[in-house]
Tab-separated table of C-alpha atoms in Angstrom:
chain	number	residue	atom	x	y	z
F	29	ALA	CA	95.606	159.114	17.174
F	30	ASP	CA	97.923	156.208	16.350
F	31	SER	CA	100.761	157.712	18.385
F	32	PHE	CA	98.425	158.205	21.293
F	33	SER	CA	97.092	154.636	21.257
F	34	ALA	CA	100.343	153.392	22.797
F	35	ASP	CA	99.519	155.434	25.924
F	36	LEU	CA	96.336	153.520	26.787
F	37	THR	CA	98.090	151.431	29.439
F	38	ARG	CA	99.346	154.568	31.182
F	39	PRO	CA	97.224	156.209	33.886
F	40	THR	CA	94.810	159.028	33.175
F	41	LEU	CA	94.931	161.931	35.617
F	42	VAL	CA	91.500	163.262	36.642
F	43	VAL	CA	91.556	166.758	38.162
F	44	GLY	CA	88.371	167.629	40.019
F	45	SER	CA	87.731	163.976	40.762
F	46	THR	CA	85.570	164.562	43.867
F	47	GLY	CA	83.056	166.698	41.952
F	48	LYS	CA	79.816	165.350	40.504
F	49	VAL	CA	81.282	164.925	37.020
F	50	GLY	CA	84.772	164.018	38.176
F	51	ARG	CA	83.778	161.007	40.234
F	52	LEU	CA	81.748	159.692	37.271
F	53	VAL	CA	84.844	160.095	35.061
F	54	VAL	CA	86.920	158.110	37.568
F	55	SER	CA	84.292	155.366	37.805
F	56	GLU	CA	83.989	155.133	34.021
F	57	LEU	CA	87.748	154.756	33.579
F	58	VAL	CA	87.983	152.105	36.306
F	59	SER	CA	85.018	150.215	34.837
F	60	GLN	CA	86.933	150.060	31.533
F	61	GLY	CA	89.999	148.678	33.307
F	62	ARG	CA	92.052	151.853	32.926
F	63	PRO	CA	94.500	152.989	35.636
F	64	VAL	CA	93.579	156.353	37.161
F	65	HIS	CA	95.356	159.059	39.131
F	66	ALA	CA	92.774	161.136	41.022
F	67	LEU	CA	93.843	164.572	42.244
F	68	VAL	CA	91.837	165.669	45.283
F	69	ARG	CA	92.152	168.706	47.544
F	70	ASN	CA	90.540	167.009	50.520
F	71	ALA	CA	91.491	163.417	51.346
F	72	THR	CA	88.619	163.112	53.831
F	73	LYS	CA	86.097	164.113	51.201
F	74	ALA	CA	87.618	161.612	48.799
F	75	ARG	CA	87.192	158.820	51.340
F	76	GLU	CA	83.760	159.717	52.672
F	77	ASP	CA	81.787	161.856	50.261
F	78	ALA	CA	82.928	161.440	46.687
F	79	LYS	CA	81.866	157.823	46.127
F	80	LEU	CA	85.131	157.037	44.411
F	81	PRO	CA	86.008	153.350	43.797
F	82	LEU	CA	88.756	153.448	46.426
F	83	ASP	CA	88.866	149.661	46.749
F	84	SER	CA	90.073	149.328	43.140
F	85	GLU	CA	93.748	148.628	42.519
F	86	LEU	CA	93.471	150.757	39.386
F	87	LEU	CA	92.891	153.971	41.366
F	88	LYS	CA	95.635	155.990	43.017
F	89	VAL	CA	94.687	159.149	44.942
F	90	PHE	CA	96.951	162.229	45.154
F	91	CYS	CA	96.315	165.208	47.430
F	92	GLY	CA	96.955	168.616	45.891
F	93	ASP	CA	95.476	171.423	43.833
F	94	LEU	CA	96.072	173.552	40.767
F	95	HIS	CA	98.136	176.132	42.652
F	96	SER	CA	101.061	173.811	43.433
F	97	GLU	CA	103.326	172.803	40.574
F	98	ALA	CA	105.058	170.197	42.740
F	99	GLU	CA	101.749	168.514	43.628
F	100	LEU	CA	100.638	168.565	39.998
F	101	ARG	CA	103.946	167.073	38.905
F	102	ALA	CA	103.593	164.194	41.376
F	103	ALA	CA	100.054	163.445	40.189
F	104	CYS	CA	100.989	163.675	36.475
F	105	GLN	CA	103.937	161.308	36.802
F	106	GLY	CA	103.597	158.524	34.232
F	107	CYS	CA	100.199	159.671	32.914
F	108	GLY	CA	99.346	159.600	29.243
F	109	ALA	CA	96.246	161.806	29.443
F	110	VAL	CA	94.694	164.455	31.684
F	111	ILE	CA	90.983	165.145	32.178
F	112	ALA	CA	90.398	168.500	33.895
F	113	VAL	CA	86.830	168.846	35.178
F	114	SER	CA	87.745	171.221	38.003
F	115	GLY	CA	86.423	174.751	38.420
F	116	THR	CA	85.448	177.397	40.915
F	117	THR	CA	82.234	179.198	41.789
F	118	ARG	CA	83.100	182.489	43.462
F	119	PHE	CA	80.639	185.334	43.764
F	120	SER	CA	81.923	188.771	42.859
F	121	LYS	CA	83.350	190.981	45.583
F	122	PRO	CA	83.435	194.814	45.582
F	123	GLY	CA	87.210	194.786	45.024
F	124	ASP	CA	86.747	192.853	41.779
F	125	PHE	CA	85.288	195.970	40.162
F	126	LEU	CA	88.325	198.189	40.739
F	127	PRO	CA	89.279	199.276	37.206
F	128	TRP	CA	92.819	197.848	37.258
F	129	ARG	CA	91.457	194.461	38.375
F	130	PHE	CA	88.251	194.500	36.342
F	131	PHE	CA	89.814	195.398	32.984
F	132	GLY	CA	93.305	193.984	33.528
F	133	ASN	CA	94.868	190.752	32.323
F	134	ASP	CA	95.836	189.745	35.865
F	135	PRO	CA	93.348	190.894	38.541
F	136	MET	CA	95.751	189.973	41.340
F	137	ALA	CA	98.950	191.473	39.887
F	138	ALA	CA	99.077	194.511	42.168
F	139	ARG	CA	99.097	192.395	45.322
F	140	ARG	CA	100.835	189.266	44.119
F	141	ALA	CA	104.300	190.253	45.343
F	142	THR	CA	103.225	191.013	48.919
F	143	ARG	CA	100.340	188.537	49.313
F	144	PRO	CA	100.861	185.728	46.782
F	145	LEU	CA	98.425	183.300	48.426
F	146	GLU	CA	95.514	185.714	48.562
F	147	ASP	CA	92.152	184.750	47.058
F	148	LEU	CA	93.018	181.476	45.360
F	149	THR	CA	89.315	180.894	44.664
F	150	HIS	CA	89.234	183.671	42.042
F	151	PRO	CA	88.404	182.332	38.539
F	152	TYR	CA	91.667	183.814	37.286
F	153	ALA	CA	93.633	181.663	39.741
F	154	VAL	CA	91.664	178.456	39.091
F	155	ASN	CA	90.054	178.538	35.637
F	156	TYR	CA	92.933	180.270	33.871
F	157	GLU	CA	96.234	180.283	35.752
F	158	GLY	CA	95.661	176.836	37.268
F	159	ILE	CA	94.698	175.245	33.945
F	160	VAL	CA	97.709	176.767	32.149
F	161	ARG	CA	99.966	175.445	34.921
F	162	LEU	CA	98.367	171.996	34.687
F	163	ALA	CA	98.794	171.844	30.893
F	164	ARG	CA	102.461	172.810	31.101
F	165	VAL	CA	103.198	170.253	33.810
F	166	ALA	CA	101.256	167.571	31.917
F	167	GLU	CA	103.302	168.113	28.764
F	168	GLU	CA	106.586	168.188	30.684
F	169	SER	CA	105.587	164.929	32.393
F	170	GLY	CA	105.024	163.172	29.083
F	171	ALA	CA	101.244	163.339	28.721
F	172	THR	CA	99.975	163.737	25.168
F	173	LYS	CA	96.207	164.218	25.573
F	174	PHE	CA	94.365	166.943	27.507
F	175	VAL	CA	90.576	167.134	27.945
F	176	ARG	CA	89.103	170.282	29.490
F	177	LEU	CA	85.505	170.838	30.628
F	178	THR	CA	84.211	174.445	30.536
F	179	GLY	CA	80.633	175.422	29.701
F	180	LEU	CA	78.247	176.130	26.848
F	181	SER	CA	78.033	179.839	27.720
F	182	VAL	CA	81.771	180.306	27.045
F	183	GLY	CA	80.907	180.196	23.353
F	184	PHE	CA	78.105	182.766	23.654
F	185	PRO	CA	78.629	186.375	22.453
F	186	VAL	CA	80.006	188.621	25.207
F	187	TYR	CA	76.840	190.766	25.168
F	188	ASN	CA	74.502	187.773	25.512
F	189	PRO	CA	72.402	188.332	28.682
F	190	VAL	CA	73.450	184.946	30.074
F	191	THR	CA	77.128	185.771	29.549
F	192	VAL	CA	76.780	189.211	31.110
F	193	LEU	CA	74.892	187.853	34.135
F	194	PHE	CA	77.418	185.066	34.790
F	195	ASN	CA	80.360	187.445	34.492
F	196	LEU	CA	78.711	190.097	36.653
F	197	LEU	CA	77.873	187.689	39.477
F	198	LEU	CA	80.819	185.274	39.248
F	199	SER	CA	83.943	187.442	38.984
F	200	LEU	CA	84.189	187.429	35.167
F	201	THR	CA	84.329	183.624	35.189
F	202	GLY	CA	83.559	183.422	31.462
F	203	LYS	CA	86.492	185.685	30.636
F	204	TRP	CA	88.968	183.413	32.401
F	205	HIS	CA	87.480	180.226	30.916
F	206	ASP	CA	87.773	181.834	27.487
F	207	ARG	CA	91.366	182.897	28.171
F	208	ALA	CA	92.309	179.351	29.229
F	209	GLU	CA	90.640	177.909	26.132
F	210	LYS	CA	92.694	180.271	23.972
F	211	TYR	CA	95.861	178.990	25.603
F	212	LEU	CA	94.860	175.351	25.139
F	213	ARG	CA	94.075	175.953	21.463
F	214	SER	CA	97.319	177.872	20.869
F	215	ARG	CA	100.687	176.659	19.602
F	216	GLN	CA	102.291	177.209	23.016
F	217	HIS	CA	102.337	173.452	23.660
F	218	ALA	CA	102.220	170.097	21.840
F	219	LEU	CA	99.244	168.573	23.674
F	220	ASP	CA	96.299	167.146	21.732
F	221	VAL	CA	93.480	169.118	23.357
F	222	THR	CA	89.729	168.551	23.366
F	223	ILE	CA	87.527	171.179	25.028
F	224	LEU	CA	84.012	170.170	26.043
F	225	ARG	CA	81.291	172.765	26.579
F	226	PRO	CA	78.218	171.168	28.170
F	227	GLY	CA	74.972	173.028	28.744
F	228	GLY	CA	72.898	172.820	31.902
F	229	LEU	CA	74.094	169.747	33.820
F	230	SER	CA	71.564	167.213	35.080
F	231	ASP	CA	71.869	164.336	37.528
F	232	LEU	CA	69.318	162.409	35.451
F	233	ASP	CA	70.316	159.773	32.928
F	234	ARG	CA	68.737	159.699	29.484
F	235	GLY	CA	66.716	156.631	30.459
F	236	ASP	CA	65.186	158.509	33.386
F	237	LEU	CA	63.671	161.079	31.030
F	238	CYS	CA	61.329	158.471	29.545
F	239	LYS	CA	59.591	157.437	32.767
F	240	VAL	CA	56.199	158.679	33.942
F	241	GLU	CA	55.639	157.920	37.607
F	242	SER	CA	52.427	157.659	39.598
F	243	GLU	CA	52.084	160.630	41.965
F	244	ASP	CA	50.403	158.407	44.545
F	245	GLU	CA	52.764	155.457	44.724
F	246	GLY	CA	55.920	156.751	43.068
F	247	GLU	CA	56.119	153.719	40.773
F	248	CYS	CA	56.881	153.765	37.097
F	249	LEU	CA	53.560	152.914	35.451
F	250	VAL	CA	54.270	153.971	31.888
F	251	GLU	CA	57.467	153.822	29.870
F	252	GLU	CA	57.089	156.440	27.147
F	253	THR	CA	58.922	156.160	23.858
F	254	VAL	CA	60.823	159.423	24.168
F	255	ASN	CA	63.923	159.588	22.012
F	256	VAL	CA	66.637	161.659	23.718
F	257	GLN	CA	69.955	161.548	21.920
F	258	LEU	CA	73.456	163.013	22.155
F	259	VAL	CA	74.832	165.891	20.085
F	260	ALA	CA	78.392	167.167	19.848
F	261	SER	CA	78.686	170.158	17.531
F	262	GLU	CA	81.932	171.853	16.545
F	263	ASP	CA	82.288	175.325	18.043
F	264	GLY	CA	80.656	177.758	15.642
F	265	ALA	CA	78.915	175.027	13.629
F	266	TYR	CA	75.470	176.587	13.918
F	267	LYS	CA	76.780	179.978	12.765
F	268	GLU	CA	78.600	178.426	9.802
F	269	LYS	CA	75.526	176.444	8.761
F	270	LYS	CA	73.239	179.456	9.406
F	271	GLN	CA	71.093	177.367	11.727
F	272	LYS	CA	69.310	178.643	14.802
F	273	PRO	CA	70.613	176.834	17.889
F	274	PRO	CA	68.085	175.211	20.229
F	275	PRO	CA	66.721	177.303	23.104
F	276	PRO	CA	68.331	177.209	26.563
F	277	PRO	CA	69.189	175.386	28.729
F	278	GLY	CA	70.938	172.931	26.378
F	279	ARG	CA	70.671	170.325	29.096
F	280	ILE	CA	72.820	167.191	29.339
F	281	GLY	CA	73.401	164.525	31.975
F	282	ARG	CA	76.615	164.464	33.981
F	283	ARG	CA	77.058	160.765	33.212
F	284	ASP	CA	76.998	161.487	29.472
F	285	VAL	CA	79.525	164.304	29.926
F	286	ALA	CA	81.817	161.944	31.839
F	287	ALA	CA	81.463	159.283	29.149
F	288	LEU	CA	82.513	161.728	26.425
F	289	ALA	CA	85.487	162.971	28.450
F	290	VAL	CA	86.705	159.388	28.743
F	291	GLU	CA	86.023	158.716	25.046
F	292	CYS	CA	88.194	161.705	24.153
F	293	ALA	CA	90.954	160.920	26.647
F	294	LEU	CA	91.289	157.358	25.404
F	295	GLY	CA	92.152	158.568	21.935
F	296	ASN	CA	89.074	158.730	19.697
F	297	PRO	CA	90.689	160.328	16.615
F	298	LYS	CA	87.578	162.371	15.771
F	299	ALA	CA	87.916	164.210	19.101
F	300	SER	CA	91.403	165.441	18.308
F	301	ARG	CA	91.924	169.226	18.570
F	302	ARG	CA	88.238	170.011	18.959
F	303	THR	CA	86.081	172.459	20.886
F	304	LEU	CA	82.719	170.719	21.204
F	305	SER	CA	79.397	172.055	22.442
F	306	ILE	CA	77.518	169.072	23.859
F	307	ARG	CA	73.882	168.600	24.845
F	308	TRP	CA	70.842	166.372	24.659
F	309	VAL	CA	68.361	166.653	21.807
F	310	GLY	CA	64.758	165.501	21.869
F	311	SER	CA	61.932	166.132	24.290
F	312	GLY	CA	60.833	164.845	27.676
F	313	ASP	CA	60.668	165.771	31.322
F	314	GLY	CA	64.035	167.063	32.434
F	315	ILE	CA	65.304	168.171	29.021
F	316	GLY	CA	63.003	171.226	28.642
F	317	PRO	CA	61.411	173.599	29.276
F	318	ALA	CA	61.339	173.891	25.487
F	319	PRO	CA	62.063	170.962	23.136
F	320	GLN	CA	65.809	170.870	22.501
F	321	GLY	CA	65.908	170.242	18.791
F	322	ASP	CA	64.900	166.997	17.131
F	323	ALA	CA	66.179	163.637	18.311
F	324	SER	CA	67.043	162.747	14.708
F	325	GLU	CA	69.903	165.261	14.931
F	326	GLY	CA	71.685	163.191	17.587
F	327	SER	CA	73.160	159.744	18.143
F	328	PRO	CA	72.728	157.050	20.806
F	329	SER	CA	76.450	156.988	21.612
F	330	TRP	CA	79.344	159.426	21.573
F	331	ALA	CA	81.389	157.223	19.248
F	332	MET	CA	78.609	157.424	16.647
F	333	GLU	CA	78.147	161.171	17.167
F	334	LEU	CA	81.862	161.951	16.844
F	335	GLU	CA	81.977	159.915	13.644
F	336	LYS	CA	79.756	162.570	12.021
F	337	LEU	CA	82.419	165.243	12.448
F	338	ASP	CA	84.757	166.199	9.648
F	339	ALA	CA	88.435	165.288	9.743
F	340	PRO	CA	90.251	166.837	12.702
F	341	PRO	CA	91.763	170.266	12.058
F	342	PRO	CA	95.539	170.589	11.628
F	343	PRO	CA	97.733	171.415	14.625
F	344	PRO	CA	97.444	175.079	15.644
F	345	SER	CA	99.691	177.518	13.838
F	346	GLY	CA	97.961	180.755	14.817
F	347	PRO	CA	98.957	183.512	17.209
F	348	ASP	CA	100.741	182.823	20.435
F	349	VAL	CA	99.155	183.430	23.817
F	350	SER	CA	100.292	187.043	24.103
F	351	ALA	CA	98.497	187.880	20.845
F	352	ALA	CA	95.411	186.011	22.025
F	353	VAL	CA	95.397	188.088	25.205
F	354	ARG	CA	95.590	191.321	23.228
F	355	LYS	CA	92.597	190.191	21.157
F	356	SER	CA	90.625	188.974	24.160
F	357	ARG	CA	86.867	189.349	23.915
F	358	PRO	CA	85.546	192.464	25.736
F	359	TYR	CA	83.864	190.696	28.648
F	360	ALA	CA	84.567	193.481	31.137
F	361	ALA	CA	83.219	196.147	28.783
F	362	ALA	CA	80.019	194.135	28.301
F	363	VAL	CA	79.513	193.789	32.055
F	364	ALA	CA	80.335	197.473	32.646
F	365	ALA	CA	77.767	198.500	30.035
F	366	ALA	CA	74.998	196.382	31.530
F	367	PRO	CA	73.970	198.495	34.594
F	368	PRO	CA	73.600	201.809	32.695
F	369	LEU	CA	71.663	200.059	29.937
F	370	ILE	CA	69.370	198.439	32.505
F	371	LEU	CA	68.824	201.805	34.215
F	372	LEU	CA	68.160	203.463	30.859
F	373	PHE	CA	65.669	200.749	29.943
F	374	ALA	CA	63.966	201.038	33.332
F	375	ALA	CA	63.744	204.818	33.043
F	376	GLY	CA	62.296	204.502	29.564
F	377	ALA	CA	59.772	201.916	30.705
F	378	ALA	CA	58.768	204.078	33.676
F	379	GLY	CA	58.367	207.108	31.408
F	380	LEU	CA	56.247	205.106	28.985
F	381	LEU	CA	53.987	203.870	31.788
F	382	LYS	CA	53.655	207.393	33.149
F	383	TRP	CA	52.785	208.757	29.711
F	384	THR	CA	50.248	205.951	29.106
F	385	ALA	CA	48.613	206.526	32.489
F	386	ALA	CA	48.386	210.271	31.817
F	387	LYS	CA	46.755	209.643	28.452
F	388	MET	CA	44.233	207.226	29.952
F	389	LEU	CA	43.354	209.557	32.838
F	390	GLY	CA	43.339	212.675	30.738
């Protein structure tokens, strides 16, 4: 952390800066007086739609994306930290389920030589290949800190119904997030990496969860004392402590996610080399449907919550990326097993209903 503190006057690169979380990250950095490089794919969107603080002298906008090393290098120039909140949402296509694409380590390998620019929206191209490229360019450009936003479900077991559904519908998106996380946690680079896994994202702020409005006039008539706090738990903490995690959706506000990303990027030593699952705890409209743990588990600020964590782990010394790939979690197998299991369950349920009806009528 001490070596990183000297980088605080250098810009922070925000990738995905026109998204709902990204523009909040940019605004938070500018509000703290930090210089920002914002990488955008669409300059028009940056000017008109993203609500970026374009009038600030602290903000410099670069056009480019994760597929171009030259564009990434230009945006990373002089930066001390990178915050990557980019991602892709691409629904599965029939070709995704061809065995050599579905089970392979590179779903586009067979066609890469003849059509290298094909299907750049695939999670492999964005959530894995693009993030690895960004991390390498960031390190080569002199950055020392890297913050990556993925999702709470990346830490779920591969046979969890939520994991299976996401991977089935969204081109194995969880597999490629997991693969990128493995790279970022590996010893293939010298970056200080923090991975954030938020739950269901909300546009509400914590203060909004405490308000009860009149249905007739839409005015806030009552301000309830509802204590909604922040929790950042180390990946696997619930399993190690033999605690049952709170029920879905593990909701958290985008503004709180952005605030933690900035806290990590600016060198909080307790965020060093962490994979953190983050969410709200407490109860109230917008955090449910079920109470998300007890508010006493959380903290009112990220600095206070991170202070609860143990000392940061040592730098990675485990397997390299090739070994991590060989030990990749069986996402494809889980998705492939889902349809026959569903059909088997349906057939069993239909048989049971038929048998019950026969017994009742007979």
